[in-house]
Short mmCIF file of C-alpha atoms in Angstrom, two decimals:
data_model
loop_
_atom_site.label_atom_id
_atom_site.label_comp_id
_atom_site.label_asym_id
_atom_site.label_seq_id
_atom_site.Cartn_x
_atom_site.Cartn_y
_atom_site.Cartn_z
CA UNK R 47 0.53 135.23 44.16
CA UNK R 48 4.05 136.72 43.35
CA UNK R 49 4.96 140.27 44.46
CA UNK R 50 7.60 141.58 41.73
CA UNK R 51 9.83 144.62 41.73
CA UNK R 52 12.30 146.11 40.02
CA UNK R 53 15.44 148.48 41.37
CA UNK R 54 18.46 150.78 40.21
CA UNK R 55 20.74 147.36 40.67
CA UNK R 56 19.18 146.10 37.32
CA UNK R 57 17.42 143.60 39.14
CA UNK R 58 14.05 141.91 38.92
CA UNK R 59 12.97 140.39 42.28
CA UNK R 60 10.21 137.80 42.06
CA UNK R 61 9.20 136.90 45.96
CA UNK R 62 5.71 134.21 46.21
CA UNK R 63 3.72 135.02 49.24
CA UNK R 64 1.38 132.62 50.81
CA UNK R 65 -1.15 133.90 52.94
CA UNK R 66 -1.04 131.59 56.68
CA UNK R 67 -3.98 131.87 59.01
CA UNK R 68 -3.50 131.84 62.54
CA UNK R 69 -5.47 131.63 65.32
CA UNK R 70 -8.73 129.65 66.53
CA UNK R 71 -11.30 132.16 64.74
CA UNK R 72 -8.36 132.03 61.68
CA UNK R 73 -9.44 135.84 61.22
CA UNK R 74 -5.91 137.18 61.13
CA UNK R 75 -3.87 136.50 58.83
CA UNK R 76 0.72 136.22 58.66
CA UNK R 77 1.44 136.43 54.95
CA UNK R 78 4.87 134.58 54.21
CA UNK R 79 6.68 135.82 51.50
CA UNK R 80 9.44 133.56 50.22
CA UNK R 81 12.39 134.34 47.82
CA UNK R 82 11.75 132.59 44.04
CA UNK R 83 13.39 134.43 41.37
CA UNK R 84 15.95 137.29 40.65
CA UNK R 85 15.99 138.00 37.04
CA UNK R 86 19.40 140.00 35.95
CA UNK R 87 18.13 140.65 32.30
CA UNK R 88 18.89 144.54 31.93
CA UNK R 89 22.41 146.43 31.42
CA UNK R 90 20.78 149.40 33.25
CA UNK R 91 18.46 150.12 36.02
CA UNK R 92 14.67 149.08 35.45
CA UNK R 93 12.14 152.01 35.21
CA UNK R 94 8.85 150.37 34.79
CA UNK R 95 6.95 147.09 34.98
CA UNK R 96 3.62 145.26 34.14
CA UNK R 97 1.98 141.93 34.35
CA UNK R 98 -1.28 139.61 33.27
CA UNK R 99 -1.84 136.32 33.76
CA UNK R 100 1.12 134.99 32.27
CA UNK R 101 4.18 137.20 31.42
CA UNK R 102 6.13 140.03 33.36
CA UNK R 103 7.46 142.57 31.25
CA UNK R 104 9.90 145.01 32.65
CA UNK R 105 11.21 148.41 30.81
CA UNK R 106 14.98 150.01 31.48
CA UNK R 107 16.94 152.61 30.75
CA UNK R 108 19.05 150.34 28.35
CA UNK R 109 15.73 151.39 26.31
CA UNK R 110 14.60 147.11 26.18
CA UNK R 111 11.41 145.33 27.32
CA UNK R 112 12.30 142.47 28.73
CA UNK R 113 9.67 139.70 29.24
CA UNK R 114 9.65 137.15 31.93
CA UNK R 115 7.37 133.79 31.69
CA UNK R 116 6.04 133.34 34.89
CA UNK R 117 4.45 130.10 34.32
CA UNK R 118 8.16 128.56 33.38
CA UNK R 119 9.84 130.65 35.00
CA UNK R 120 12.11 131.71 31.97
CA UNK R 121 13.42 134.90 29.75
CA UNK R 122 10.87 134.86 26.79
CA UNK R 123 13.18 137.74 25.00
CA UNK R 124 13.48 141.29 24.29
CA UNK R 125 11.38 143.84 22.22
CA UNK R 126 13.62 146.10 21.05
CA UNK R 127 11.47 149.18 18.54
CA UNK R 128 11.93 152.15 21.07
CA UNK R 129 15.42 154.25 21.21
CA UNK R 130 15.16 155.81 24.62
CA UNK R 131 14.31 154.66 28.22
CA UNK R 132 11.17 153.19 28.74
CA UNK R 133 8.59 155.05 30.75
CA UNK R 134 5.67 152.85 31.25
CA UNK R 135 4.39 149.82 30.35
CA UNK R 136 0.67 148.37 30.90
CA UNK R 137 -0.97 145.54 29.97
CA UNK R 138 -4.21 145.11 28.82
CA UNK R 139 -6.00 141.85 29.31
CA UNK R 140 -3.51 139.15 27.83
CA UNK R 141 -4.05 140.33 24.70
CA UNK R 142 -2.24 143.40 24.53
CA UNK R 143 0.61 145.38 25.82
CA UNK R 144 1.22 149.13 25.44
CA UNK R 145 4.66 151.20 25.52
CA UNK R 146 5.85 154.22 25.99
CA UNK R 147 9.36 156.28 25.82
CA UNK R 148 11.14 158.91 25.62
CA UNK R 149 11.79 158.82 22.26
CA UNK R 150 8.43 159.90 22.10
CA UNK R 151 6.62 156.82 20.67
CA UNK R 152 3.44 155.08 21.76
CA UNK R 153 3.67 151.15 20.72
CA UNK R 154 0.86 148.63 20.82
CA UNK R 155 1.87 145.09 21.14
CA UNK R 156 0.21 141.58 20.43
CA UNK R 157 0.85 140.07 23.45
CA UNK R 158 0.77 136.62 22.34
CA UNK R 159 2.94 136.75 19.38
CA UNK R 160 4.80 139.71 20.50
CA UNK R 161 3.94 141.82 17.25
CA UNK R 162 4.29 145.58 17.35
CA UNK R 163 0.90 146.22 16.08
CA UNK R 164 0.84 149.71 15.92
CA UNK R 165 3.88 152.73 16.08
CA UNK R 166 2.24 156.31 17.15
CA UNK R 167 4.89 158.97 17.58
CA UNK R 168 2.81 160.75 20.53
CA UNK R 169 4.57 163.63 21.87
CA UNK R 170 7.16 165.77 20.68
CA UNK R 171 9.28 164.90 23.63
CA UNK R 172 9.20 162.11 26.35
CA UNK R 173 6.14 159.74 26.99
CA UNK R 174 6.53 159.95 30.93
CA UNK R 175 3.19 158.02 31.45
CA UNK R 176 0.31 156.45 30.28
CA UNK R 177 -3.01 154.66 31.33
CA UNK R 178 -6.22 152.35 29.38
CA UNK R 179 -9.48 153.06 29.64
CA UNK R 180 -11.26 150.16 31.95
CA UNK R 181 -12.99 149.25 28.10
CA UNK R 182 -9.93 149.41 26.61
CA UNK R 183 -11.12 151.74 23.59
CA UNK R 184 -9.00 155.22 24.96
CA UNK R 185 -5.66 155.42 26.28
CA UNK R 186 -4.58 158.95 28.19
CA UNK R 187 -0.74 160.32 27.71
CA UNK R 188 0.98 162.63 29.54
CA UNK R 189 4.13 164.31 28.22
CA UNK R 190 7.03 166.53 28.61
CA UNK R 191 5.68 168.76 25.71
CA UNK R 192 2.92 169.99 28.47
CA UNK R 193 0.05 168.19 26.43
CA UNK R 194 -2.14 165.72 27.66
CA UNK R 195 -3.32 163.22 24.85
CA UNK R 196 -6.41 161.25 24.38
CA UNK R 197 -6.05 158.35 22.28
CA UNK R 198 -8.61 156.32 20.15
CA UNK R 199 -7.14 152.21 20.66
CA UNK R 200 -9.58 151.03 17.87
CA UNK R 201 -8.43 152.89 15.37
CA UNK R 202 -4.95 153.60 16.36
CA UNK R 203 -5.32 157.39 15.97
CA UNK R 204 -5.11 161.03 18.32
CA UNK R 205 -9.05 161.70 19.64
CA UNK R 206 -8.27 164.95 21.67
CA UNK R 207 -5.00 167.07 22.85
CA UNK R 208 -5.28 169.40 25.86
CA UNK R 209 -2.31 172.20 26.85
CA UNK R 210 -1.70 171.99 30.14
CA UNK R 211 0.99 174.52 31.70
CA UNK R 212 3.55 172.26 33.21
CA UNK R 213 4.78 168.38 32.31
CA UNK R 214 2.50 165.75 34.47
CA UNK R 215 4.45 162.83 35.31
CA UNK R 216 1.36 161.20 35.92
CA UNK R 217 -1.81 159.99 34.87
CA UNK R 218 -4.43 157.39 35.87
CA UNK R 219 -7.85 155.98 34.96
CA UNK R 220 -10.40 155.24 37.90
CA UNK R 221 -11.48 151.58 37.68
CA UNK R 222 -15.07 152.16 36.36
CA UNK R 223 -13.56 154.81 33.91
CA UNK R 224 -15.31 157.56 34.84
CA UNK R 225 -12.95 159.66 35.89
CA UNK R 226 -9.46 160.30 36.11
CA UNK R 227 -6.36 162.05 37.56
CA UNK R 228 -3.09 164.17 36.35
CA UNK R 229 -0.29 164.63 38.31
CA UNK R 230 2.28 167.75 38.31
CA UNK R 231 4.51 167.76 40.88
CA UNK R 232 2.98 167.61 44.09
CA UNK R 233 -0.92 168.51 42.22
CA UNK R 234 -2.97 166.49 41.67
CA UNK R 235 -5.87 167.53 39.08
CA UNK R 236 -9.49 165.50 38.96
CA UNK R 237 -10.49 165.43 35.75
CA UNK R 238 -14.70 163.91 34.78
CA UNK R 239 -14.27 161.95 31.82
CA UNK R 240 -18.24 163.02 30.81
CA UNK R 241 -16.94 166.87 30.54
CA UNK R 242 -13.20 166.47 30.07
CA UNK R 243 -12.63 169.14 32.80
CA UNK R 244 -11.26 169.65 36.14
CA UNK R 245 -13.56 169.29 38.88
CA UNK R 246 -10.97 169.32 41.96
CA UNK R 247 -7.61 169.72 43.05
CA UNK R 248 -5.62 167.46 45.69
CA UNK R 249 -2.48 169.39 46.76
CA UNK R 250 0.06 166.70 48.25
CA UNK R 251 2.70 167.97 50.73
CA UNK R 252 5.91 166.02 48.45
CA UNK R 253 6.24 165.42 44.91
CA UNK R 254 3.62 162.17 44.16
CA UNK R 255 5.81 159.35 42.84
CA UNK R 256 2.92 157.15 42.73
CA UNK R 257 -0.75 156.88 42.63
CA UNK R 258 -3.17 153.98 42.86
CA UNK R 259 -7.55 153.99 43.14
CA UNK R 260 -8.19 151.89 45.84
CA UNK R 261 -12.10 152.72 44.78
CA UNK R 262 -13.82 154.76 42.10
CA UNK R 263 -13.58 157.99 44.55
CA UNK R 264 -10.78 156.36 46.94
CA UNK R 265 -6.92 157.69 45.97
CA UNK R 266 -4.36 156.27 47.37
CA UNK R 267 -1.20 158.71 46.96
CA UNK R 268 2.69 158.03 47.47
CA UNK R 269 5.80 160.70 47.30
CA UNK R 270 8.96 161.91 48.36
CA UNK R 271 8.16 161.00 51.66
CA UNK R 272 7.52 158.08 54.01
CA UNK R 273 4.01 158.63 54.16
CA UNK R 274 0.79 157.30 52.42
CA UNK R 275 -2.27 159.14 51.93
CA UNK R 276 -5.93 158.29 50.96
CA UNK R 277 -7.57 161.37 49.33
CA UNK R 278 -11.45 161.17 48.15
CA UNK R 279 -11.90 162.67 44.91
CA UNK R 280 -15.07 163.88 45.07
CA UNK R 281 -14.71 165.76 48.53
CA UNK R 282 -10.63 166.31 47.59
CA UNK R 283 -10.40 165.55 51.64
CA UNK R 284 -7.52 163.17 52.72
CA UNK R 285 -9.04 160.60 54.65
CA UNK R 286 -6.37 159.44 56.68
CA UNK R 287 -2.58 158.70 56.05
CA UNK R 288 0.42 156.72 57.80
CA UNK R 289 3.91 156.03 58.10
CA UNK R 290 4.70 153.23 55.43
CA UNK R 291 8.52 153.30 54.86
CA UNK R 292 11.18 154.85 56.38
CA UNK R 293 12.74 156.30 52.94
CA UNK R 294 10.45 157.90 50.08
CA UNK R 295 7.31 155.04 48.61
CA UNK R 296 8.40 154.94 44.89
CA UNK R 297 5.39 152.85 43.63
CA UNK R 298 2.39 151.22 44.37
CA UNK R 299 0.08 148.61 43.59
CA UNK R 300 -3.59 147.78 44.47
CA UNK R 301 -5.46 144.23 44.42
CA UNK R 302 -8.50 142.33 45.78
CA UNK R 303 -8.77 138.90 47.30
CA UNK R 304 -11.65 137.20 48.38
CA UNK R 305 -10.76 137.62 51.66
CA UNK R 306 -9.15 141.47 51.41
CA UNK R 307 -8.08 144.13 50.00
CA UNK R 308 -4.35 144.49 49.33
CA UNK R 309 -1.95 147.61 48.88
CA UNK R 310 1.65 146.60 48.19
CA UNK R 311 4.45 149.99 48.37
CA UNK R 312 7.75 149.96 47.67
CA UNK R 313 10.11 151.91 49.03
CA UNK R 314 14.19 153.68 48.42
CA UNK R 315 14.58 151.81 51.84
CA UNK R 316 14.69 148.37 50.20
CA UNK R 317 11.69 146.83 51.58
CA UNK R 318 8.66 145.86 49.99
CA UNK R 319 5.19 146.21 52.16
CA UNK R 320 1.45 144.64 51.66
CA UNK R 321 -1.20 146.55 53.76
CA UNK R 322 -4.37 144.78 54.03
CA UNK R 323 -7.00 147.69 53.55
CA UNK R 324 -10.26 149.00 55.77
CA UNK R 325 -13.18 149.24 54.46
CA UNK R 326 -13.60 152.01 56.31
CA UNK R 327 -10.37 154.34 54.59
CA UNK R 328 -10.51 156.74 57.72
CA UNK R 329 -8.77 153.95 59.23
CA UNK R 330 -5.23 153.31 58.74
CA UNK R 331 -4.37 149.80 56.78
CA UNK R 332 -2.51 146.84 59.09
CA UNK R 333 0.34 145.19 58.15
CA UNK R 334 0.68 141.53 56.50
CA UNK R 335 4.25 141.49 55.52
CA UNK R 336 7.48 143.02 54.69
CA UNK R 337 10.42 141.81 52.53
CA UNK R 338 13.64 143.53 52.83
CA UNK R 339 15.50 143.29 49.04
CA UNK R 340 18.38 145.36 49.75
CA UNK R 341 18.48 147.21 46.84
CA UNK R 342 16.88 150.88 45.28
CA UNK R 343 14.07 150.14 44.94
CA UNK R 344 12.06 151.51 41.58
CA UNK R 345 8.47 149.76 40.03
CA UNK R 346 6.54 147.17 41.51
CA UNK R 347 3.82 144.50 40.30
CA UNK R 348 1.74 141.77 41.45
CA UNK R 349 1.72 138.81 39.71
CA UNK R 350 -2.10 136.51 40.45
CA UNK R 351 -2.26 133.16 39.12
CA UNK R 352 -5.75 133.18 37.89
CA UNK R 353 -7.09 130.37 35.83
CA UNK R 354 -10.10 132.13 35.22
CA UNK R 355 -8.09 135.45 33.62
CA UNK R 356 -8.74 134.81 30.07
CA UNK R 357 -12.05 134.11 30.54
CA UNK R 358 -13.14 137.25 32.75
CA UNK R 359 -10.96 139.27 29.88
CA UNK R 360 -12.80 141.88 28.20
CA UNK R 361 -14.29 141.26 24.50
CA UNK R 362 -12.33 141.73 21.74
CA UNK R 363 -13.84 144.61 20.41
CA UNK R 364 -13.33 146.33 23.70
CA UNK R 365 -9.47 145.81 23.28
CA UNK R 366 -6.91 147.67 20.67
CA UNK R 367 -7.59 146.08 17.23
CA UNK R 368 -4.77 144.53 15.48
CA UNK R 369 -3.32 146.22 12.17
CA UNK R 370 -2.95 144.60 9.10
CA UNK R 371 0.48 145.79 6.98
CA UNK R 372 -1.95 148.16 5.09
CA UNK R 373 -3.63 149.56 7.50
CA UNK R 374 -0.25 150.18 9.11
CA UNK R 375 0.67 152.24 6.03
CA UNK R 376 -2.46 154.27 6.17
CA UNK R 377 -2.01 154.12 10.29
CA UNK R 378 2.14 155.45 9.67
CA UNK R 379 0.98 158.43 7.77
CA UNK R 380 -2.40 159.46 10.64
CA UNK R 381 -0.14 158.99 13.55
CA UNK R 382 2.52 161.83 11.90
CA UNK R 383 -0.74 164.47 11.99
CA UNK R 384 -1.45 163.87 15.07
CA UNK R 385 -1.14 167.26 16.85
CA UNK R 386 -2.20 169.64 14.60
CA UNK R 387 0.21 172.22 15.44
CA UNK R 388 3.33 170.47 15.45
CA UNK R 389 5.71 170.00 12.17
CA UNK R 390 6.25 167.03 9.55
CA UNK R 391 8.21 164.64 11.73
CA UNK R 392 10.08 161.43 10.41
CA UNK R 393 6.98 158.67 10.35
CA UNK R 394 8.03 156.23 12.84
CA UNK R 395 7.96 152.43 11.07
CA UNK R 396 4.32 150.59 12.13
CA UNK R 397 4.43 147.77 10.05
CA UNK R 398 4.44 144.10 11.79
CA UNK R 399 7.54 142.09 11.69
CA UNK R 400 7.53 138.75 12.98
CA UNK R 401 8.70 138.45 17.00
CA UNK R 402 10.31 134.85 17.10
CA UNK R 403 13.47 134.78 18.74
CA UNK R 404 15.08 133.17 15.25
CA UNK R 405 15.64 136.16 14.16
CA UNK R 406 18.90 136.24 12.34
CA UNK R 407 18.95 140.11 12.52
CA UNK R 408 18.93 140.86 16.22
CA UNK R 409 18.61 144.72 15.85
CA UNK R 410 16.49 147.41 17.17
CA UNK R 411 13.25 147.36 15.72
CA UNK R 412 9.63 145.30 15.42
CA UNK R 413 11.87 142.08 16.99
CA UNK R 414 11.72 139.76 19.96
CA UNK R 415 15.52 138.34 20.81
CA UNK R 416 17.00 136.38 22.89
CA UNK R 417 19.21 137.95 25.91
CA UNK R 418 22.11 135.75 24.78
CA UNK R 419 21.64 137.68 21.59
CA UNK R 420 21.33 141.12 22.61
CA UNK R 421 24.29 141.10 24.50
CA UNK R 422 26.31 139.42 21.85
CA UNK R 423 25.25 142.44 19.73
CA UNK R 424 26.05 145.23 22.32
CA UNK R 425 29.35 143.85 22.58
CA UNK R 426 29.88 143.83 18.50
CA UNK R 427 28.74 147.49 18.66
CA UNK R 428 31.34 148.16 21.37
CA UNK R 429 33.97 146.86 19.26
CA UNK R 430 32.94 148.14 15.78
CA UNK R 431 33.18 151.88 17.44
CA UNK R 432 36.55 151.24 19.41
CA UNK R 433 37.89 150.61 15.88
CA UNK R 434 36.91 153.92 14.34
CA UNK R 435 37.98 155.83 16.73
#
């Protein structure tokens, strides 16, 4: 496995950890992280990151997605359609990847030929998050136009808008979809997906940076603070909590092993953590290992080589269905109704353009390029607007 994370230095750390057992019974366990990869892709700092099987993609406030071959251990290129920093990226199976910004746009990506498949200009100001349904039919968006949007992934359209009184910076599926959570500040609403209501409210002490289901009723919850809580949604008790960093946990990130169950934090203080989990979550989690990067730290990932990945992948028709060009059309003009309310807006372009890194027009839109590229046409910019002036 390979614990990545991104930081305000504009780095992307890659560090492989091998678990060692020790001891006769060889029922403890000293995981050994070891340094592999820093990737210095991004002119500003990284805001968001997501992996599958194959590919780490990372988002920045240079508004790029970056992508990172983990197999080969190369830069695969840049997408380059959205024109303000990127808020969240997620992955779902290898098939697909989803975007969002502040520009407001919603992009679905072929992950395998690196195709913007679909362009849906979501809310009428920033994207700050958004999560897949488990089936990977409905995405949820939250917003800083105070809306929380449902959308339909198989047809590429808006199924439901809420109002909600205050910009969530958060939002998250439970892992059998039947729930799911909104964050504002330091609240943390419990929404049942079968009546699209609140049924509870966790009040954290900090603002929540991060949130993660350890189970289908088990929350783990990170904020300004050094502390880690696990909340139970259907009770809205906290469980237990402990001392995890010794700056504010900016993000988190939950697996399973055979062997355990794994929560990796990362912290302001520079140092990455993986907790191996109870299965009683009244008791606090132990400690594997710690890597110290030395930098702010800002999103985090886990990268699992699993051979078996595109096989336990979900069925197709489960997954965002690809757009032909005419669909697109028909797709461009839905996605500019789709909150009712708002005004005509400029139709954001949706049509596929090819992703190879040949492209001998390097410039923001539907196009994979090459680093070398990008910064080769940064620098032209530069020096086209040093001349007018």
């Amino acid at each position: 496995m390979e614990v990545v994370a991104g930081c305000y230095e504009q780095v992307l750390f890659g560090f492989a950890v091998h678990p060692e057992p020790v001891g006769d019974g060889h029922r403890e366990q000293r995981w050994a992280p070891v340094a592999d990869f820093t990737h210095h892709a991004h002119t500003a700092s990284l805001s968001a990151v997501a992996v599958n099987s194959r590919f780490v993609v990372t988002g920045s406030k240079d508004e790029t997605i970056h992508i990172y071959d983990m197999k080969k251990k190369v830069d695969h290129g840049a997408l380059m359609h959205h024109n303000g920093t990127i808020t969240c990226l997620k992955f779902h199976g290898n098939r697909h990847l989803i975007s969002g910004a502040e520009d407001g746009l919603i992009c679905v990506w072929d992950a395998r030929r690196w195709e913007c498949l679909k362009s849906i200009r979501a809310h009428k100001g920033h994207v700050t998050f958004l999560s897949i349904h488990p089936s990977g039919k409905l995405a949820l968006s939250v917003g800083t136009d105070k809306t929380l949007r449902t959308w339909n992934l198989v047809e590429g359209r808006s199924a439901f808008i809420k109002n909600i009184k205050q910009s969530a910076h958060i939002v998250e599926w439970s892992p059998k979809g039947e729930k799911y959570v909104v964050v504002i500040l330091n609240r943390i609403d419990v929404y049942q997906l079968d009546t699209a209501s609140v049924s509870g409210t966790i009040t954290n002490e900090k603002r929540v940076s991060s949130v993660t289901f350890l189970s289908e009723s088990v929350l783990a919850v990170a904020g300004d603070e050094e502390v880690v809580r696990f909340f139970d949604c259907d009770s809205l008790t906290c469980l237990s909590e402990f001392k995890a960093h010794e700056n504010r946990v900016k993000d988190m990130f939950s697996f399973e092993t055979p062997e355990h169950h794994v929560l990796v934090t990362a912290s302001s203080d520079g140092f990455i953590k993986m907790w191996k989990l109870k299965q009683d979550k009244k008791v606090s989690p132990s400690l594997l290992c710690e890597i110290n990067t030395n930098a702010r730290l800002t999103c985090l990932g886990v990268w699992l080589d699993r051979r078996t990945d595109t096989k336990e992948s979900p069925p197709a028709a489960a997954e965002p269905a690809p757009v032909s060009k005419e669909q697109s059309r028909r797709n461009k003009e839905e996605s500019g109704h789709a909150v009712q309310e708002e005004e005509k807006q400029p139709k954001p372009d949706a049509e596929k353009c090819s992703l190879t890194g040949d492209s001998n027009k390097p410039t923001r839109g539907n196009s994979l390029v090459s680093a070398k590229k990008r910064k080769t046409v940064e620098m032209l910019e530069k020096k086209r607007k040093k001349k007018k002036i």
